[in-house]
Every structure is written in structure tokens, then in C-alpha cells.
Short mmCIF file of C-alpha atoms in Angstrom, two decimals:
data_model
loop_
_atom_site.label_atom_id
_atom_site.label_comp_id
_atom_site.label_asym_id
_atom_site.label_seq_id
_atom_site.Cartn_x
_atom_site.Cartn_y
_atom_site.Cartn_z
CA UNK A 34 29.01 13.29 -58.69
CA UNK A 35 32.55 12.14 -59.50
CA UNK A 36 35.33 12.42 -56.92
CA UNK A 37 38.64 13.52 -58.41
CA UNK A 38 41.77 13.46 -56.27
CA UNK A 39 45.20 14.84 -57.07
CA UNK A 40 48.00 12.98 -55.31
CA UNK A 41 51.43 14.50 -54.63
CA UNK A 42 54.46 12.43 -53.58
CA UNK A 43 57.81 13.95 -52.55
CA UNK A 44 59.08 11.80 -49.72
CA UNK A 45 62.53 11.04 -51.12
CA UNK A 46 64.07 11.63 -54.55
CA UNK A 47 61.10 11.18 -56.89
CA UNK A 48 58.67 14.01 -57.56
CA UNK A 49 55.33 12.54 -58.58
CA UNK A 50 51.76 13.65 -59.19
CA UNK A 51 48.74 11.53 -60.11
CA UNK A 52 45.03 11.96 -60.69
CA UNK A 53 42.40 9.42 -59.67
CA UNK A 54 38.69 9.77 -60.40
CA UNK A 55 36.29 7.49 -58.53
CA UNK A 56 39.15 5.08 -57.86
CA UNK A 57 40.26 4.89 -61.50
CA UNK A 58 43.76 6.09 -62.37
CA UNK A 59 43.81 8.83 -64.99
CA UNK A 60 47.49 9.80 -64.84
CA UNK A 61 50.69 9.12 -62.90
CA UNK A 62 53.74 11.28 -63.62
CA UNK A 63 57.15 10.72 -62.01
CA UNK A 64 60.28 12.87 -62.29
CA UNK A 65 63.36 11.01 -61.03
CA UNK A 66 66.61 12.62 -59.89
CA UNK A 67 69.85 11.37 -61.44
CA UNK A 68 71.96 13.85 -59.49
CA UNK A 69 72.40 11.38 -56.61
CA UNK A 70 74.07 8.64 -58.68
CA UNK A 71 77.59 10.07 -58.36
CA UNK A 72 77.26 10.15 -54.56
CA UNK A 73 76.11 6.55 -54.16
CA UNK A 74 72.96 7.57 -52.29
CA UNK A 75 70.35 10.29 -51.89
CA UNK A 76 71.68 13.68 -50.78
CA UNK A 77 68.78 15.32 -48.87
CA UNK A 78 69.60 18.92 -49.77
CA UNK A 79 69.93 18.13 -53.47
CA UNK A 80 66.69 16.14 -53.34
CA UNK A 81 64.67 19.03 -51.88
CA UNK A 82 66.09 21.47 -54.43
CA UNK A 83 65.16 19.13 -57.29
CA UNK A 84 61.63 18.79 -55.89
CA UNK A 85 61.26 22.57 -55.98
CA UNK A 86 62.24 22.56 -59.65
CA UNK A 87 60.06 19.61 -60.60
CA UNK A 88 56.83 19.93 -58.67
CA UNK A 89 55.05 22.59 -60.77
CA UNK A 90 55.69 20.95 -64.18
CA UNK A 91 54.97 17.48 -62.78
CA UNK A 92 51.58 18.50 -61.36
CA UNK A 93 50.74 20.39 -64.54
CA UNK A 94 51.63 17.33 -66.62
CA UNK A 95 49.52 15.02 -64.44
CA UNK A 96 46.46 17.26 -64.84
CA UNK A 97 47.01 17.56 -68.59
CA UNK A 98 47.41 13.81 -69.10
CA UNK A 99 44.30 13.19 -67.02
CA UNK A 100 42.40 15.62 -69.23
CA UNK A 101 41.01 17.65 -66.34
CA UNK A 102 41.18 21.24 -65.16
CA UNK A 103 42.49 21.98 -61.67
CA UNK A 104 39.11 23.44 -60.72
CA UNK A 105 37.57 19.97 -61.13
CA UNK A 106 39.58 18.57 -58.22
CA UNK A 107 37.60 17.33 -55.22
CA UNK A 108 40.67 17.06 -52.96
CA UNK A 109 44.43 17.24 -52.89
CA UNK A 110 46.29 14.39 -51.20
CA UNK A 111 49.95 14.62 -50.26
CA UNK A 112 52.57 12.51 -48.54
CA UNK A 113 53.07 13.82 -45.03
CA UNK A 114 55.65 11.23 -43.98
CA UNK A 115 57.79 9.31 -43.44
CA UNK A 116 60.65 10.50 -45.60
CA UNK A 117 63.28 13.21 -45.96
CA UNK A 118 62.00 16.27 -44.13
CA UNK A 119 63.20 18.79 -46.71
CA UNK A 120 61.60 16.83 -49.54
CA UNK A 121 58.35 16.41 -47.62
CA UNK A 122 58.21 20.14 -46.93
CA UNK A 123 58.21 20.89 -50.66
CA UNK A 124 55.25 18.61 -51.36
CA UNK A 125 53.38 19.65 -48.22
CA UNK A 126 53.79 23.37 -48.89
CA UNK A 127 52.74 23.06 -52.51
CA UNK A 128 49.69 20.95 -51.62
CA UNK A 129 48.60 23.44 -48.97
CA UNK A 130 49.00 26.39 -51.33
CA UNK A 131 47.06 24.69 -54.11
CA UNK A 132 44.34 23.61 -51.70
CA UNK A 133 43.93 27.13 -50.38
CA UNK A 134 43.92 28.59 -53.87
CA UNK A 135 41.31 26.15 -55.16
CA UNK A 136 39.38 26.02 -51.89
CA UNK A 137 39.22 22.25 -51.95
CA UNK A 138 39.94 19.83 -49.07
CA UNK A 139 43.43 18.74 -48.12
CA UNK A 140 44.19 15.09 -47.25
CA UNK A 141 47.43 13.90 -45.67
CA UNK A 142 48.69 10.41 -46.46
CA UNK A 143 51.11 8.13 -44.64
CA UNK A 144 53.66 7.02 -47.24
CA UNK A 145 53.56 3.45 -45.94
CA UNK A 146 49.76 3.37 -46.15
CA UNK A 147 50.15 4.36 -49.78
CA UNK A 148 52.36 1.35 -50.52
CA UNK A 149 49.88 -0.98 -48.81
CA UNK A 150 46.90 0.51 -50.68
CA UNK A 151 48.64 0.53 -54.06
CA UNK A 152 46.77 -2.71 -54.80
CA UNK A 153 43.52 -0.73 -54.87
CA UNK A 154 44.61 1.43 -57.82
CA UNK A 155 42.38 0.54 -60.73
CA UNK A 156 42.75 1.06 -64.47
CA UNK A 157 39.11 0.08 -64.99
CA UNK A 158 36.10 -0.97 -62.93
CA UNK A 159 36.71 -4.69 -63.48
CA UNK A 160 40.14 -4.75 -61.82
CA UNK A 161 40.31 -7.09 -58.82
CA UNK A 162 41.48 -5.72 -55.47
CA UNK A 163 42.29 -7.53 -52.20
CA UNK A 164 39.55 -8.44 -49.76
CA UNK A 165 40.05 -7.59 -46.08
CA UNK A 166 41.76 -8.83 -44.05
CA UNK A 167 45.01 -9.46 -45.88
CA UNK A 168 48.69 -9.60 -45.03
CA UNK A 169 51.17 -7.21 -46.62
CA UNK A 170 54.92 -7.72 -46.83
CA UNK A 171 56.18 -4.16 -47.18
CA UNK A 172 59.81 -4.09 -48.33
CA UNK A 173 61.69 -0.98 -49.35
CA UNK A 174 64.95 0.87 -48.82
CA UNK A 175 63.86 2.12 -45.42
CA UNK A 176 61.23 -0.37 -44.26
CA UNK A 177 60.72 -4.11 -43.94
CA UNK A 178 57.39 -4.79 -42.29
CA UNK A 179 54.68 -7.41 -42.02
CA UNK A 180 51.32 -5.64 -41.78
CA UNK A 181 47.89 -7.10 -41.10
CA UNK A 182 45.43 -4.96 -43.05
CA UNK A 183 41.86 -5.11 -41.74
CA UNK A 184 40.66 -1.94 -43.51
CA UNK A 185 42.14 1.05 -45.30
CA UNK A 186 42.50 2.76 -41.91
CA UNK A 187 43.08 -0.30 -39.73
CA UNK A 188 46.60 -1.68 -40.13
CA UNK A 189 48.64 -3.52 -37.51
CA UNK A 190 52.40 -3.98 -37.75
CA UNK A 191 53.11 -7.58 -36.78
CA UNK A 192 56.84 -7.37 -37.35
CA UNK A 193 59.45 -4.96 -38.68
CA UNK A 194 63.18 -4.57 -39.07
CA UNK A 195 65.18 -3.80 -35.97
CA UNK A 196 68.09 -2.39 -37.98
CA UNK A 197 68.65 -2.32 -41.75
CA UNK A 198 65.82 -2.90 -44.20
CA UNK A 199 65.91 -5.36 -47.10
CA UNK A 200 66.42 -2.55 -49.59
CA UNK A 201 69.38 -1.23 -47.62
CA UNK A 202 70.95 -4.69 -47.68
CA UNK A 203 70.62 -4.80 -51.47
CA UNK A 204 71.95 -1.28 -52.02
CA UNK A 205 74.80 -1.34 -49.49
CA UNK A 206 76.08 -4.74 -50.63
CA UNK A 207 75.84 -3.59 -54.23
CA UNK A 208 77.92 -0.53 -53.37
CA UNK A 209 80.64 -2.76 -51.89
CA UNK A 210 80.61 -4.69 -55.17
CA UNK A 211 81.21 -1.45 -57.06
CA UNK A 212 77.76 -1.31 -58.64
CA UNK A 213 76.02 2.03 -59.36
CA UNK A 214 73.32 3.48 -57.11
CA UNK A 215 70.63 2.33 -56.67
CA UNK A 216 72.16 -1.11 -56.48
CA UNK A 217 69.02 -3.22 -56.05
CA UNK A 218 68.07 -3.35 -59.76
CA UNK A 219 71.65 -4.25 -60.69
CA UNK A 220 71.66 -7.12 -58.18
CA UNK A 221 68.37 -8.33 -59.64
CA UNK A 222 69.76 -8.27 -63.17
CA UNK A 223 73.00 -10.06 -62.26
CA UNK A 224 71.24 -12.64 -60.09
CA UNK A 225 69.47 -14.03 -63.14
CA UNK A 226 72.86 -15.07 -64.53
CA UNK A 227 74.45 -16.45 -61.36
CA UNK A 228 74.54 -19.55 -59.16
CA UNK A 229 72.46 -18.76 -56.07
CA UNK A 230 73.96 -21.67 -54.10
CA UNK A 231 77.58 -20.62 -54.63
CA UNK A 232 77.99 -18.52 -51.46
CA UNK A 233 76.48 -18.82 -48.01
CA UNK A 234 75.88 -15.73 -45.89
CA UNK A 235 74.78 -15.34 -42.28
CA UNK A 236 71.08 -15.31 -41.47
CA UNK A 237 69.65 -13.64 -38.35
CA UNK A 238 67.98 -15.50 -35.51
CA UNK A 239 65.45 -12.92 -34.40
CA UNK A 240 62.45 -14.18 -32.41
CA UNK A 241 58.91 -13.40 -33.46
CA UNK A 242 58.17 -11.62 -36.72
CA UNK A 243 60.82 -8.91 -36.61
CA UNK A 244 63.50 -8.67 -39.29
CA UNK A 245 67.22 -7.97 -39.21
CA UNK A 246 69.58 -7.50 -42.16
CA UNK A 247 72.66 -5.94 -40.56
CA UNK A 248 74.26 -9.33 -39.88
CA UNK A 249 73.79 -10.38 -43.49
CA UNK A 250 75.39 -7.15 -44.65
CA UNK A 251 78.38 -7.69 -42.35
CA UNK A 252 78.74 -11.31 -43.44
CA UNK A 253 78.71 -10.24 -47.08
CA UNK A 254 81.34 -7.58 -46.41
CA UNK A 255 83.67 -9.99 -44.63
CA UNK A 256 83.33 -12.57 -47.40
CA UNK A 257 84.40 -10.02 -49.97
CA UNK A 258 87.19 -8.61 -47.80
CA UNK A 259 88.77 -12.00 -47.16
CA UNK A 260 88.43 -13.10 -50.77
CA UNK A 261 89.79 -9.88 -52.27
CA UNK A 262 92.81 -10.06 -49.96
CA UNK A 263 94.01 -13.12 -51.87
CA UNK A 264 92.46 -12.30 -55.26
CA UNK A 265 91.98 -8.63 -56.22
CA UNK A 266 89.76 -9.64 -59.14
CA UNK A 267 87.47 -11.82 -57.02
CA UNK A 268 84.41 -9.54 -57.13
CA UNK A 269 84.62 -8.95 -60.86
CA UNK A 270 85.05 -12.66 -61.59
CA UNK A 271 82.19 -13.72 -59.31
CA UNK A 272 79.77 -10.79 -59.67
CA UNK A 273 76.76 -12.82 -60.86
CA UNK A 274 77.17 -15.58 -58.26
CA UNK A 275 77.56 -13.04 -55.46
CA UNK A 276 74.41 -11.22 -56.58
CA UNK A 277 72.40 -14.44 -56.89
CA UNK A 278 73.53 -15.72 -53.48
CA UNK A 279 72.80 -12.39 -51.83
CA UNK A 280 69.34 -12.19 -53.39
CA UNK A 281 68.52 -15.76 -52.39
CA UNK A 282 69.52 -15.08 -48.78
CA UNK A 283 67.46 -11.90 -48.50
CA UNK A 284 64.44 -13.65 -49.99
CA UNK A 285 64.80 -16.60 -47.59
CA UNK A 286 64.86 -14.20 -44.63
CA UNK A 287 61.75 -12.40 -45.89
CA UNK A 288 59.82 -15.56 -46.67
CA UNK A 289 60.59 -17.30 -43.37
CA UNK A 290 58.86 -14.54 -41.43
CA UNK A 291 56.05 -14.28 -43.97
CA UNK A 292 55.25 -17.95 -43.48
CA UNK A 293 55.10 -17.46 -39.71
CA UNK A 294 52.78 -14.48 -40.12
CA UNK A 295 50.41 -16.38 -42.41
CA UNK A 296 50.16 -19.23 -39.89
CA UNK A 297 49.63 -16.77 -37.04
CA UNK A 298 46.88 -14.75 -38.73
CA UNK A 299 45.22 -17.40 -40.87
CA UNK A 300 44.78 -14.93 -43.73
CA UNK A 301 43.93 -16.15 -47.21
CA UNK A 302 45.45 -13.24 -49.11
CA UNK A 303 49.03 -11.99 -49.24
CA UNK A 304 50.24 -8.78 -50.88
CA UNK A 305 53.64 -7.19 -51.29
CA UNK A 306 54.59 -3.55 -51.70
CA UNK A 307 57.49 -1.12 -51.63
CA UNK A 308 60.52 -0.69 -53.85
CA UNK A 309 61.94 -4.16 -53.22
CA UNK A 310 58.68 -5.71 -54.46
CA UNK A 311 59.97 -4.83 -57.95
CA UNK A 312 62.70 -7.44 -57.50
CA UNK A 313 62.08 -10.42 -59.79
CA UNK A 314 63.16 -12.98 -57.21
CA UNK A 315 60.93 -11.52 -54.48
CA UNK A 316 57.94 -11.38 -56.80
CA UNK A 317 58.42 -15.00 -57.89
CA UNK A 318 59.00 -16.22 -54.34
CA UNK A 319 55.74 -14.67 -53.10
CA UNK A 320 53.82 -15.99 -56.10
CA UNK A 321 55.19 -19.52 -55.55
CA UNK A 322 54.58 -19.31 -51.79
CA UNK A 323 50.92 -18.39 -52.26
CA UNK A 324 50.32 -20.93 -55.02
CA UNK A 325 51.71 -23.76 -52.89
CA UNK A 326 49.38 -22.84 -50.02
CA UNK A 327 46.24 -21.95 -51.93
CA UNK A 328 46.49 -18.27 -51.05
CA UNK A 329 45.62 -15.28 -53.22
CA UNK A 330 48.69 -13.26 -54.16
CA UNK A 331 48.64 -9.57 -55.04
CA UNK A 332 51.84 -8.40 -56.66
CA UNK A 333 51.82 -4.75 -57.78
CA UNK A 334 52.70 -3.41 -61.18
CA UNK A 335 56.31 -2.31 -61.13
CA UNK A 336 55.16 1.27 -61.76
CA UNK A 337 53.48 1.20 -58.34
CA UNK A 338 56.37 -0.38 -56.40
CA UNK A 339 58.59 2.69 -56.28
CA UNK A 340 57.55 6.03 -54.79
CA UNK A 341 54.63 7.26 -56.86
CA UNK A 342 51.67 9.59 -56.45
CA UNK A 343 49.08 7.08 -57.66
CA UNK A 344 49.27 5.29 -54.31
CA UNK A 345 49.01 8.64 -52.52
CA UNK A 346 45.95 9.54 -54.56
CA UNK A 347 44.15 6.25 -53.88
CA UNK A 348 44.89 6.48 -50.14
CA UNK A 349 43.64 10.06 -50.20
CA UNK A 350 40.53 8.96 -52.10
CA UNK A 351 39.51 6.56 -49.32
CA UNK A 352 40.21 9.14 -46.63
CA UNK A 353 38.11 11.66 -48.57
CA UNK A 354 35.19 9.22 -48.68
CA UNK A 355 35.55 8.88 -44.90
CA UNK A 356 35.72 12.64 -44.35
CA UNK A 357 39.25 12.50 -42.95
CA UNK A 358 40.76 15.86 -43.91
CA UNK A 359 43.98 17.61 -42.93
CA UNK A 360 44.31 20.94 -41.14
CA UNK A 361 46.60 23.57 -42.63
CA UNK A 362 48.71 23.72 -39.48
CA UNK A 363 49.75 20.07 -39.78
CA UNK A 364 53.46 19.58 -40.49
CA UNK A 365 55.36 16.72 -42.15
CA UNK A 366 57.19 14.08 -40.13
CA UNK A 367 60.41 12.36 -41.10
CA UNK A 368 59.41 9.25 -39.17
CA UNK A 369 55.93 7.75 -39.05
CA UNK A 370 54.68 4.24 -38.51
CA UNK A 371 51.63 2.46 -39.85
#
């Protein structure tokens, strides 16, 4: 008998629903929120209101595109955390109500687990997935982590950021440059046209496998402040070089720790995940790193790098197979770790 899971994602500013049947993706619908652009960042209250408006049509669209009726669902998986509490409450409440109405099991998913397990989303049976154990570099707006994955439910954080995440460094530096939110994609686009060796920014000296990006952000800010003091048009005239140099520095910080983690664990497979894994430079750096060392690299489709319900559905699918269900009195958490 087929197992069909509906996934619901509402951790930040994207409302998403997806349907997976026996591990194969049938649909993945995402409704983004443009309302935050004028504020230069996500406004939690506006995000939760938009989720309330979007969640019913998004779920209906996911079921329709998958070609299934809601009564065919085996389980409903939802993101329980981490994320914005108001946004999580919308997805959690809807998932609970639908589960009760359909009398089918409820499965809670850690958002970070979803990013790690996004590599197990299949379009067909022949798709290749990572073999355990493997190392995941999880990089997003709120998280920068190195995770040793021994099984779908056995993940160990080897290192993580002690302050800002890589995505925050991209977005906050982009904001200083006057680029629209989110700034990461704009930095990526400009970096392709610039000289990555033009500017040098500070790199952290953090022991072990932990990350830090606050010093880089401060160094970038001071560089711009001092330069603009003598040339008001400095940023505009050097936009591409600034973006390329910033991207190079962030990638070097990420890769230095990744290399240490590979040596420490002895893994033969490396995967990346999270919103920053959509960055062209990061993707190429990981691919080149693995090729040079004879490692298998798993780089997700860009559709699965941002917040999406397909990764929630696949994580929920594995928990369903393991009989790990969620009680109705469970509440979302703004902060969770792997």
C-alpha cells in the first residue's frame, strides 16, 4: 500500500505545501511574500498574516497538482521549528486541524532536519541519494552548521556559528551596499562580474569547527565607511568587486572548516543544504573540493535550497515509516537544534 505524505512549511516568509508518495515527489508549491522587501527584512507579524491568507490555497494547489484527494493522505507533516513563532503557529494549527478532520497521523519535522534530508527527495526511483554516514554543510540566513549524518534520525552537530550565520553576512552586507532584500542573490549575481581579489576582509580565528561571521561583517562595514568618506560614489563604482570579494571571503571561511570536518570524520560523502547553498560560488566550491579529494558531492536543486515543503514531506515520510508521530498538544518552538 502506498504511503502519501502532505508536507507543510511555514517557518519564515514562504508558505509551502508538497505531496510525496513512497518517497517520490508529486508536487511542491511555494507562495513567497514580497511585502517584506520595502522593510529590508522579514517582519514577523506581516509574515504570519500572509501565511494565514496563503495556506489554504497553497495546500489545495499542492493536492491538485499531485492528482490526489485529501482522503488519500497517509500522514500530514509540518515544520514545528525553528523559525518565527507566529508563522510556525499558522502551519502547526492548520496541520493539526486537517489531521483531526481526516483522522490521519500527524508528524512534526525539525526544519533543519528537512534541509539535511532534502537530498533524499526523488523525482523517480532511479535517483541517487547519499549513503550514511555523510557530512552536511548547512548554510542559511539563520544557521551555519557542520552536521555528521549517521541516519535520518541520528545527526550530530560538529560545529556551528557562534554569532551571525553566512546568510546574514550576505544579506546585511548587501543592505549596506544599498541592494534590495534579500541581498544574497544580488551578491551572487554581481560577484560573477567582479574581481574577487580586489578587497581583503577580516577572517575569524575560531578554534575547532565553529563558525563566526560578525567580524567579517564589521570589517566590510568599516571598509565601506572609510572609502565612502573620501569618495561618495565608491560603492556604486566598485559594486561588483565588493560583491566578489565578500563572496570569496565567506566561501573561504566555510570551506576551511569543512576541510577540517572531513579530515576529522573520514567521511566519503559531502552534502550542502539551506538557502545559501543556492549561491553559485558555494556550489562550485563544494563541487571542486569534493572532486579534488575523491569525495561524493550532493548539491541540491535550487528549488530545494530555500524553505520548501518537499523537504518537510520527505522528513515526515521517514518518521512515518519509523512510527514517530506527533501528539496534538505539542507546540512549535522558535529555536530548535539538530
